[in-house]
PDB file of C-alpha atoms in Angstrom:
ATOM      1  CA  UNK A 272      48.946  53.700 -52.491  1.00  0.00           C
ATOM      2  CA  UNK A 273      51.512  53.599 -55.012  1.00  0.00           C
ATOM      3  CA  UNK A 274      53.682  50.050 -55.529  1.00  0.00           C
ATOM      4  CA  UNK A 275      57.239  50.166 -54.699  1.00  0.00           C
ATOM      5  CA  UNK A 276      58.739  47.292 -54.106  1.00  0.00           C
ATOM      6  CA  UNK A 277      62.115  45.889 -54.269  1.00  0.00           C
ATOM      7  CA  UNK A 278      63.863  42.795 -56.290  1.00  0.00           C
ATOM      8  CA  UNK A 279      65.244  40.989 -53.210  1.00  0.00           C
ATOM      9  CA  UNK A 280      64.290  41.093 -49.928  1.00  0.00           C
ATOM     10  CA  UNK A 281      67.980  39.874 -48.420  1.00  0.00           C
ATOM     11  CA  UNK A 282      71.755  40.924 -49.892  1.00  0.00           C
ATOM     12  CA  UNK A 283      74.893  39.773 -48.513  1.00  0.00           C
ATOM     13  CA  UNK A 284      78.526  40.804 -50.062  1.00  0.00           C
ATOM     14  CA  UNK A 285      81.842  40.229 -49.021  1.00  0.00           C
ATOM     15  CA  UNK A 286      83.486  43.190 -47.504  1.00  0.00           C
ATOM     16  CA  UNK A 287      85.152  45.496 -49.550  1.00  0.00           C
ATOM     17  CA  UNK A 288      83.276  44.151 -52.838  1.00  0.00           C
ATOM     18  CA  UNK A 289      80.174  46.358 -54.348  1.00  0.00           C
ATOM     19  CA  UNK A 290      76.517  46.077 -53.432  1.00  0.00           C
ATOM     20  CA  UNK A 291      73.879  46.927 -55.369  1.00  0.00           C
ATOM     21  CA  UNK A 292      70.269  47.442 -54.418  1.00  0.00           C
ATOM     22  CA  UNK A 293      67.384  47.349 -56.727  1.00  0.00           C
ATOM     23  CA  UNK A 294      64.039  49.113 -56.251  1.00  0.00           C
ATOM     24  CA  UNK A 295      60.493  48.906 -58.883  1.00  0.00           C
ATOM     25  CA  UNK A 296      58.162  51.470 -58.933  1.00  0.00           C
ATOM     26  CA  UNK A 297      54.767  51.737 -60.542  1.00  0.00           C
ATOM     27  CA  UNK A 298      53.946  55.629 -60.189  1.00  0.00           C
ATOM     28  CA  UNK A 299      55.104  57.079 -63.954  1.00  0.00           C
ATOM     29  CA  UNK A 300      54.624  60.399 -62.496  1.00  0.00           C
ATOM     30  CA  UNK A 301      56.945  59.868 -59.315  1.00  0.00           C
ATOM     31  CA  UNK A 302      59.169  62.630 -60.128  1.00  0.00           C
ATOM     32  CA  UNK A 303      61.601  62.757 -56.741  1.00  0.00           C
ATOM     33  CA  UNK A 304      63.448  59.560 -55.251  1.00  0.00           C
ATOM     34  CA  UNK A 305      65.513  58.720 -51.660  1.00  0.00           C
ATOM     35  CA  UNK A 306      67.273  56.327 -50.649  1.00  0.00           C
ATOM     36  CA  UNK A 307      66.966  55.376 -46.627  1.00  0.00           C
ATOM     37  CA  UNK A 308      69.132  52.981 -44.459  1.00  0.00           C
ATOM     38  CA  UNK A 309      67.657  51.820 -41.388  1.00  0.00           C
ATOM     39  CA  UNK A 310      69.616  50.487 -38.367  1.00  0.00           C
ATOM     40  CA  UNK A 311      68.118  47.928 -36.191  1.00  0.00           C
ATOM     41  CA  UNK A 312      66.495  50.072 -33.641  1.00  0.00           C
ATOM     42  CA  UNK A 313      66.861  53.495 -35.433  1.00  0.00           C
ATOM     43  CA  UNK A 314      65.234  55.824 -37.949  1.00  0.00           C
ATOM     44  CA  UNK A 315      65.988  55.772 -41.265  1.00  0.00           C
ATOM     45  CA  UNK A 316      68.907  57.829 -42.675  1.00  0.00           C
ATOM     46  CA  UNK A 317      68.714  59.810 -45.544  1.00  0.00           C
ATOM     47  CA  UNK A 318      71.605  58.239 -48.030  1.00  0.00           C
ATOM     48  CA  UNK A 319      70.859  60.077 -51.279  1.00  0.00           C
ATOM     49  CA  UNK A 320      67.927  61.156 -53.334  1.00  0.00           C
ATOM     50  CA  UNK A 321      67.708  62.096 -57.413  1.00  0.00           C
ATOM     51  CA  UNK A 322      65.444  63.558 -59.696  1.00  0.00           C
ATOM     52  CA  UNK A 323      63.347  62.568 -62.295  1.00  0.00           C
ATOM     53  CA  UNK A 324      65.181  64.426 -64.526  1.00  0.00           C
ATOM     54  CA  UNK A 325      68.245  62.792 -64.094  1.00  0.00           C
ATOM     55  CA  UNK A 326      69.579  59.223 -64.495  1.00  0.00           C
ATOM     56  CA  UNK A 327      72.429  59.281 -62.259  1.00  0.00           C
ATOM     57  CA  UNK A 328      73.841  60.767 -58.933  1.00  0.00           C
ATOM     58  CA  UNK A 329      76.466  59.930 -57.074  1.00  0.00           C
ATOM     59  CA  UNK A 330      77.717  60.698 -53.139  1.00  0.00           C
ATOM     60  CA  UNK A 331      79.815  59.593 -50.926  1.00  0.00           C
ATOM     61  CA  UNK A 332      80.825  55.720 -52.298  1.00  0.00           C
ATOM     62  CA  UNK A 333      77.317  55.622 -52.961  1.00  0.00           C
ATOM     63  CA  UNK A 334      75.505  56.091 -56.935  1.00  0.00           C
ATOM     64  CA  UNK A 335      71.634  56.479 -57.546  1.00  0.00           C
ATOM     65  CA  UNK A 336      70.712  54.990 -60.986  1.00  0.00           C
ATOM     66  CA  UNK A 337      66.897  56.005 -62.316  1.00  0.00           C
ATOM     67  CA  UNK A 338      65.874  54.105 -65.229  1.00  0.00           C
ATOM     68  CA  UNK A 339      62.438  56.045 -66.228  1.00  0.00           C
ATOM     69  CA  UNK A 340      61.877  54.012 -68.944  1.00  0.00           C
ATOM     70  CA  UNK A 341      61.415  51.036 -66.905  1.00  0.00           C
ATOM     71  CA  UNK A 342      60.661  52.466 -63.910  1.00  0.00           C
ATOM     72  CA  UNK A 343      63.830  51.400 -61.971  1.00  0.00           C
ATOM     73  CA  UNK A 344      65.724  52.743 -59.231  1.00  0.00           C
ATOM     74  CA  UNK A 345      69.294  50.946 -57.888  1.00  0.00           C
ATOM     75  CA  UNK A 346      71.786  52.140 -55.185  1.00  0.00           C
ATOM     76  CA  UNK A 347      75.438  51.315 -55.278  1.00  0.00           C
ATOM     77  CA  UNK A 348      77.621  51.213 -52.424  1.00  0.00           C
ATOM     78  CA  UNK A 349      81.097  51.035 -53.451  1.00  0.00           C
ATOM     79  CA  UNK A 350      83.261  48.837 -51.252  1.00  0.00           C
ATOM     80  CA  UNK A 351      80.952  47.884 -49.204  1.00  0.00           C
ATOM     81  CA  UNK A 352      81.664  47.954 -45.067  1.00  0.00           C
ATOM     82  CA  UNK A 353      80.483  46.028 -42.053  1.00  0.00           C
ATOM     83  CA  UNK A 354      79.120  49.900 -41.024  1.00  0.00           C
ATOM     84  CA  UNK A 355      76.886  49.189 -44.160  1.00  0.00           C
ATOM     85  CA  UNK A 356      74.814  46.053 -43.192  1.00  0.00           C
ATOM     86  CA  UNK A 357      71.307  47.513 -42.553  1.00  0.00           C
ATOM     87  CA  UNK A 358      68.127  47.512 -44.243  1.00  0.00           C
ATOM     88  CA  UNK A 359      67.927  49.742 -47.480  1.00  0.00           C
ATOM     89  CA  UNK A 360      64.751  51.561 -48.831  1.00  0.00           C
ATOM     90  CA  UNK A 361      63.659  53.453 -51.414  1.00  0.00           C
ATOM     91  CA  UNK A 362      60.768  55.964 -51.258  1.00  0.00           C
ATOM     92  CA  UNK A 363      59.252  58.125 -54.083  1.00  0.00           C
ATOM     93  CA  UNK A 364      57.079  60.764 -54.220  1.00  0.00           C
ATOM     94  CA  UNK A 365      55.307  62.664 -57.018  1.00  0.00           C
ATOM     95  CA  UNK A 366      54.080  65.739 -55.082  1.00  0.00           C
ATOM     96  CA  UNK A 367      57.338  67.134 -53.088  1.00  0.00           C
ATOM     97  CA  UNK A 368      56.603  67.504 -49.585  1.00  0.00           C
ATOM     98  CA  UNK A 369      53.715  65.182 -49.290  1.00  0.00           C
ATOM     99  CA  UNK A 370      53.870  61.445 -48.846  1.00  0.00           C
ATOM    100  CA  UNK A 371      57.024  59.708 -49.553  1.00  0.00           C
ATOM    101  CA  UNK A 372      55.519  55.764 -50.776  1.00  0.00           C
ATOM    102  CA  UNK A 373      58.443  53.143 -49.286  1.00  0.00           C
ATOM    103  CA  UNK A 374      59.437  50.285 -50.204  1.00  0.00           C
ATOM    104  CA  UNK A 375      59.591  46.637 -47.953  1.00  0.00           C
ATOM    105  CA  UNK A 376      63.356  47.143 -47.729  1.00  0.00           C
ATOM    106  CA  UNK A 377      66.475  45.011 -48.310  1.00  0.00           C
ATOM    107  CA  UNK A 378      68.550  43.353 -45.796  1.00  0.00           C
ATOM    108  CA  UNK A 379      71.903  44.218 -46.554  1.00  0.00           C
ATOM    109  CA  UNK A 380      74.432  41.758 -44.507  1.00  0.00           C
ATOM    110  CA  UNK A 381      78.264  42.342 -44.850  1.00  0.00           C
ATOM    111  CA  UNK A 382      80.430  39.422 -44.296  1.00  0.00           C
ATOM    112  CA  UNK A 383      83.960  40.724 -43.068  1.00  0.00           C
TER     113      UNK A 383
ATOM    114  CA  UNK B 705      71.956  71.132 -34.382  1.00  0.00           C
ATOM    115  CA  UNK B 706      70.242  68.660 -32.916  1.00  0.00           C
ATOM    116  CA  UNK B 707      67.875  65.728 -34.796  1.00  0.00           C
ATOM    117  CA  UNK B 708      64.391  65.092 -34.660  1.00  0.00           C
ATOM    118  CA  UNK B 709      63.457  63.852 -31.208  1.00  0.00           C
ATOM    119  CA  UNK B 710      60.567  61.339 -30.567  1.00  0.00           C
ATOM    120  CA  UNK B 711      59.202  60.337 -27.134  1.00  0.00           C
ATOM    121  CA  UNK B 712      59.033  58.073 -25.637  1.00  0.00           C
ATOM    122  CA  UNK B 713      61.160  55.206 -27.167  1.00  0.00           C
ATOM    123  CA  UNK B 714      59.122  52.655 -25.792  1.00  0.00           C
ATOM    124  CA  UNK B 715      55.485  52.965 -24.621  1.00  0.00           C
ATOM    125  CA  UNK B 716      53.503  49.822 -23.681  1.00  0.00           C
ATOM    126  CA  UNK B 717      49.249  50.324 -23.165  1.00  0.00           C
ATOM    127  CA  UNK B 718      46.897  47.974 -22.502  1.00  0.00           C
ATOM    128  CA  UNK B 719      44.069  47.712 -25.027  1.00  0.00           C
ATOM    129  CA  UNK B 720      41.686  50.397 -24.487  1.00  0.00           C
ATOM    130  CA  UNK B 721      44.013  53.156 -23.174  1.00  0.00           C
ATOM    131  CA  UNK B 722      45.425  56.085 -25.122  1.00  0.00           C
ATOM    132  CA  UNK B 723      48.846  56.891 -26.293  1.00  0.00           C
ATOM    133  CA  UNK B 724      50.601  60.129 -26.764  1.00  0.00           C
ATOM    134  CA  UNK B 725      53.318  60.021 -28.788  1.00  0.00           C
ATOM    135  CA  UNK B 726      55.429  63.385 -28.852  1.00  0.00           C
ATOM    136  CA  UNK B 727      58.055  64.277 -32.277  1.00  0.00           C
ATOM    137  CA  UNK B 728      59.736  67.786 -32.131  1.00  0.00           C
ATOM    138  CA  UNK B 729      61.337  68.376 -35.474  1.00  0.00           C
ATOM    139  CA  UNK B 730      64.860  69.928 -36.101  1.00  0.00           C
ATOM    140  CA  UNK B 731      65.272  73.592 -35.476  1.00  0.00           C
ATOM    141  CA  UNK B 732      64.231  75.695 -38.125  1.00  0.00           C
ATOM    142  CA  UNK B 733      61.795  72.829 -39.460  1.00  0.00           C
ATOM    143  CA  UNK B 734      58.093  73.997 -39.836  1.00  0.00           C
ATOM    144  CA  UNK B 735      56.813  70.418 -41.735  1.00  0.00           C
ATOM    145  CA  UNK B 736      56.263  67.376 -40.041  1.00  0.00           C
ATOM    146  CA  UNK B 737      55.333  63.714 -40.946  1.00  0.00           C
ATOM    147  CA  UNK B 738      53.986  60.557 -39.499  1.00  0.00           C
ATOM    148  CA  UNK B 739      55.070  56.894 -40.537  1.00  0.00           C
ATOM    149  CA  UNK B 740      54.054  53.800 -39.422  1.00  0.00           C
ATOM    150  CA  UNK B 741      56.247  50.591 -39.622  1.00  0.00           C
ATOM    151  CA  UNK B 742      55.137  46.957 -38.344  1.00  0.00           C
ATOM    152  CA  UNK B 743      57.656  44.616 -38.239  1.00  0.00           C
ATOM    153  CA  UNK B 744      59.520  43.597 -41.607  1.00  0.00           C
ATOM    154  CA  UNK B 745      58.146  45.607 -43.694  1.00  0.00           C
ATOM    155  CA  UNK B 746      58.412  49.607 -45.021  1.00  0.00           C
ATOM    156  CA  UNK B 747      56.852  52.903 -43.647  1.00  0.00           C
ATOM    157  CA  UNK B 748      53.572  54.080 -44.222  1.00  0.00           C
ATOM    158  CA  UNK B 749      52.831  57.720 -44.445  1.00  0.00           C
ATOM    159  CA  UNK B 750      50.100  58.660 -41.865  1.00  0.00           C
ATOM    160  CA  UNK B 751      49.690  62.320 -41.863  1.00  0.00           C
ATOM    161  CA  UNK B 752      52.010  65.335 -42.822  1.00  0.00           C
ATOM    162  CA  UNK B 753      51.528  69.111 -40.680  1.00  0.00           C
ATOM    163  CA  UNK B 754      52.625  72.029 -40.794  1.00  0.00           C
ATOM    164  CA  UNK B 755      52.426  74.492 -37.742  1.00  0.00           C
ATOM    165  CA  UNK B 756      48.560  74.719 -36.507  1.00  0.00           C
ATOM    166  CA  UNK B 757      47.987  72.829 -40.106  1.00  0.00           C
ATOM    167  CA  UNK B 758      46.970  69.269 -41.447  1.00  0.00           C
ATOM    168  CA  UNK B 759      48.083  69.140 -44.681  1.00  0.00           C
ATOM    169  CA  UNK B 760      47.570  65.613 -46.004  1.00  0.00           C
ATOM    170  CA  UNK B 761      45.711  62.895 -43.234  1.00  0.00           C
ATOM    171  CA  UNK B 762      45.422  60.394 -45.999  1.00  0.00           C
ATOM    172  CA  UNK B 763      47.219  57.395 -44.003  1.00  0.00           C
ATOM    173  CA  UNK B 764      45.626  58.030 -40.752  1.00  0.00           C
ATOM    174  CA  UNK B 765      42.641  55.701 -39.787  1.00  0.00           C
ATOM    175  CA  UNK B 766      39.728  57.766 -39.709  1.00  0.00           C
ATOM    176  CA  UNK B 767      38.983  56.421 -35.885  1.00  0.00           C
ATOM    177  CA  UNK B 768      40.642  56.991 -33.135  1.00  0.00           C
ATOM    178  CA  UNK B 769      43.544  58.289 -34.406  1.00  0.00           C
ATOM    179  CA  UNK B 770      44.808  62.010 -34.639  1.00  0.00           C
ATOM    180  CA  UNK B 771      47.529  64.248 -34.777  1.00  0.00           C
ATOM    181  CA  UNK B 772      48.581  68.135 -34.243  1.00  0.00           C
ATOM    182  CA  UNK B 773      51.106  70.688 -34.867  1.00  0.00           C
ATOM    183  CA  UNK B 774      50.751  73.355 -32.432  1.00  0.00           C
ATOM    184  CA  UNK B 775      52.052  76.662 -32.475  1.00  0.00           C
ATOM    185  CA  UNK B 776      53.957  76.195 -29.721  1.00  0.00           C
ATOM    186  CA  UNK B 777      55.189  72.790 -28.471  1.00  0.00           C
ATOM    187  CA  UNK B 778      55.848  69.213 -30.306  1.00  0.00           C
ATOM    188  CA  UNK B 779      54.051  67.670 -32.784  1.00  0.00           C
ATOM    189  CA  UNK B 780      51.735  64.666 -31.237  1.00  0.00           C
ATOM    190  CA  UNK B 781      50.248  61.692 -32.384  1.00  0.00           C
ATOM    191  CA  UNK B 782      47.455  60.483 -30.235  1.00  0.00           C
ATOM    192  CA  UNK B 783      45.842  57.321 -30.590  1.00  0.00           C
ATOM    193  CA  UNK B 784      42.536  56.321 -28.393  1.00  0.00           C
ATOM    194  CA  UNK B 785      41.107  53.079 -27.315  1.00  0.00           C
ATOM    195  CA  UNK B 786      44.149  51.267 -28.447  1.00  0.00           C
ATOM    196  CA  UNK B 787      44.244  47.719 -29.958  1.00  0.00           C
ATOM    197  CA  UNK B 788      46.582  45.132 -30.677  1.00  0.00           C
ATOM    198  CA  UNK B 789      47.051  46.154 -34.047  1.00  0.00           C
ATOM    199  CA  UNK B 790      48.313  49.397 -33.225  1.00  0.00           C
ATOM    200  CA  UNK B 791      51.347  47.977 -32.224  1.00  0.00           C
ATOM    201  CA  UNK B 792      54.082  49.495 -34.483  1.00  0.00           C
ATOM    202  CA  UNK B 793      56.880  51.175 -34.684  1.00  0.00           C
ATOM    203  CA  UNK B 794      55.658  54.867 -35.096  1.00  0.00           C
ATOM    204  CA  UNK B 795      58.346  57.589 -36.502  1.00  0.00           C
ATOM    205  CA  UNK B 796      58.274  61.039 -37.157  1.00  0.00           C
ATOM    206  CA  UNK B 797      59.958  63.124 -39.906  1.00  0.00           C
ATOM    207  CA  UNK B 798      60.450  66.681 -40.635  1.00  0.00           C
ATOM    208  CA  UNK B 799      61.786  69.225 -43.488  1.00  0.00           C
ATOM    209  CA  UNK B 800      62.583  73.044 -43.520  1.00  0.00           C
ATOM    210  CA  UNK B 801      60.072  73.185 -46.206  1.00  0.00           C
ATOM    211  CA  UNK B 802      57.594  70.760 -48.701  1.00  0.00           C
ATOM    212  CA  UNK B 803      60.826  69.663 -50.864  1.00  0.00           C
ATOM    213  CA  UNK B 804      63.430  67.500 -50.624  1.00  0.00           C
ATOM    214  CA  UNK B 805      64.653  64.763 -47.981  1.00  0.00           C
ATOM    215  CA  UNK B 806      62.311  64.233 -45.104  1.00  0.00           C
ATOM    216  CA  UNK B 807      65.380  63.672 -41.656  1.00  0.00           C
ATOM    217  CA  UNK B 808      63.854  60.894 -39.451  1.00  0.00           C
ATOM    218  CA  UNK B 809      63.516  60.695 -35.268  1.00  0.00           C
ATOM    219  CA  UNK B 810      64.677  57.528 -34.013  1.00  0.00           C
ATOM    220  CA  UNK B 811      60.701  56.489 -33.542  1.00  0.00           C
ATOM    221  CA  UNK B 812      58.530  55.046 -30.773  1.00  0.00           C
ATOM    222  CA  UNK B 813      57.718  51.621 -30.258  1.00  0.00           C
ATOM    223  CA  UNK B 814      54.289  50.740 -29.203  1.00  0.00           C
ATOM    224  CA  UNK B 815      53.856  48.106 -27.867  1.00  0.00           C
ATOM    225  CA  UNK B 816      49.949  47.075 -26.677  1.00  0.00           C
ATOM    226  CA  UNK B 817      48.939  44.114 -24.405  1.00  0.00           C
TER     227      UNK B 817
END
């Protein structure tokens, strides 16, 4: 399978600061992106996904940056909130609808 | 609307028996995926259906594993002879079509002694 890995395995932030989450991929024809968070004991969530043809998309206190060039994906979470400790991952996929490739996943941990 | 329901939560099997584990997808949802997760690490794709269809078994071990779709009914994942290794977290996903975000059960946890 494809490589998709992530910078750091563990994050922890004060609450109310700003997270970010880095993600490497090694597929150059990946052309569809998602973001997951994963609750102990739960399935992941869908947080936000973006397109190859785009660089940047933003939700909810939450921003997708794709760097093509380099092949990097990061997730901000604005103001980060107990609610948001759980582990992050991105998955990509170059055929929509098929397999999504996933990441190991960062621990995020909030500290109130 | 309700999510994507997987059962059971919890199964435990002694090596050698089989385990049936059941995913029906959101209403309206016709495409359905399998994952695999051990512990600390991300999800593998096993197998993506669509009703009565295997599209894409790549991820599935080519023994005694299988899955279905049927017409009528959940999606199941059925795995024979069971070994220690198959101990995972196993989680189904589905989508209202081959695009976009994939919306995740809550899994089953296999557990096998």
């Amino acid at each position: 399978g494809e490589s998709v890995g992530l910078h750091l395995p563990t994050l922890s932030v004060q609450e109310g600061d700003n997270s970010i989450i880095n993600c490497a991929y090694s597929n150059s024809a990946s052309d569809y992106f998602i973001w997951y968070k994963q609750e102990s004991g739960k399935g992941p969530q869908f947080i936000i996904d973006i397109r190859s043809n785009m660089d940047k998309r933003q939700g909810q206190r939450v921003t997708v940056l794709l760097n093509k060039t380099v092949k990097h994906l990061s997730l901000q979470i604005a103001a980060t909130q107990p609610g948001d400790s759980a582990v992050y991952f991105c998955a990509e996929t170059e055929n929509t609808g098929n397999q999504f490739y996933f990441g190991t996943g960062t621990s995020l941990t909030v500290i109130p | 609307n309700a999510g994507v329901m997987q059962n059971p939560r919890h199964l435990v099997r002694r090596r050698g028996q089989e385990a049936r584990l059941r995913c029906s997808p959101m209403k309206g949802h016709s495409h359905v995926y399998w994952y695999r997760q051990l512990p600390e690490e991300g999800l593998k794709f096993m197998v993506y259906l669509q009703k009565e269809n295997i599209i894409d078994e790549s991820g599935m071990p080519k023994e005694r594993f299988s899955a279905e779709f049927p017409k009528e009914g959940p999606s199941i994942l059925r795995i024979q002879q069971v070994v220690r290794g198959d101990s995972a977290a196993y989680f189904c996903a589905s989508s209202p079509s081959a695009s976009l975000e994939q919306y995740f059960g809550p899994g089953t946890r296999l557990t096998v002694t």
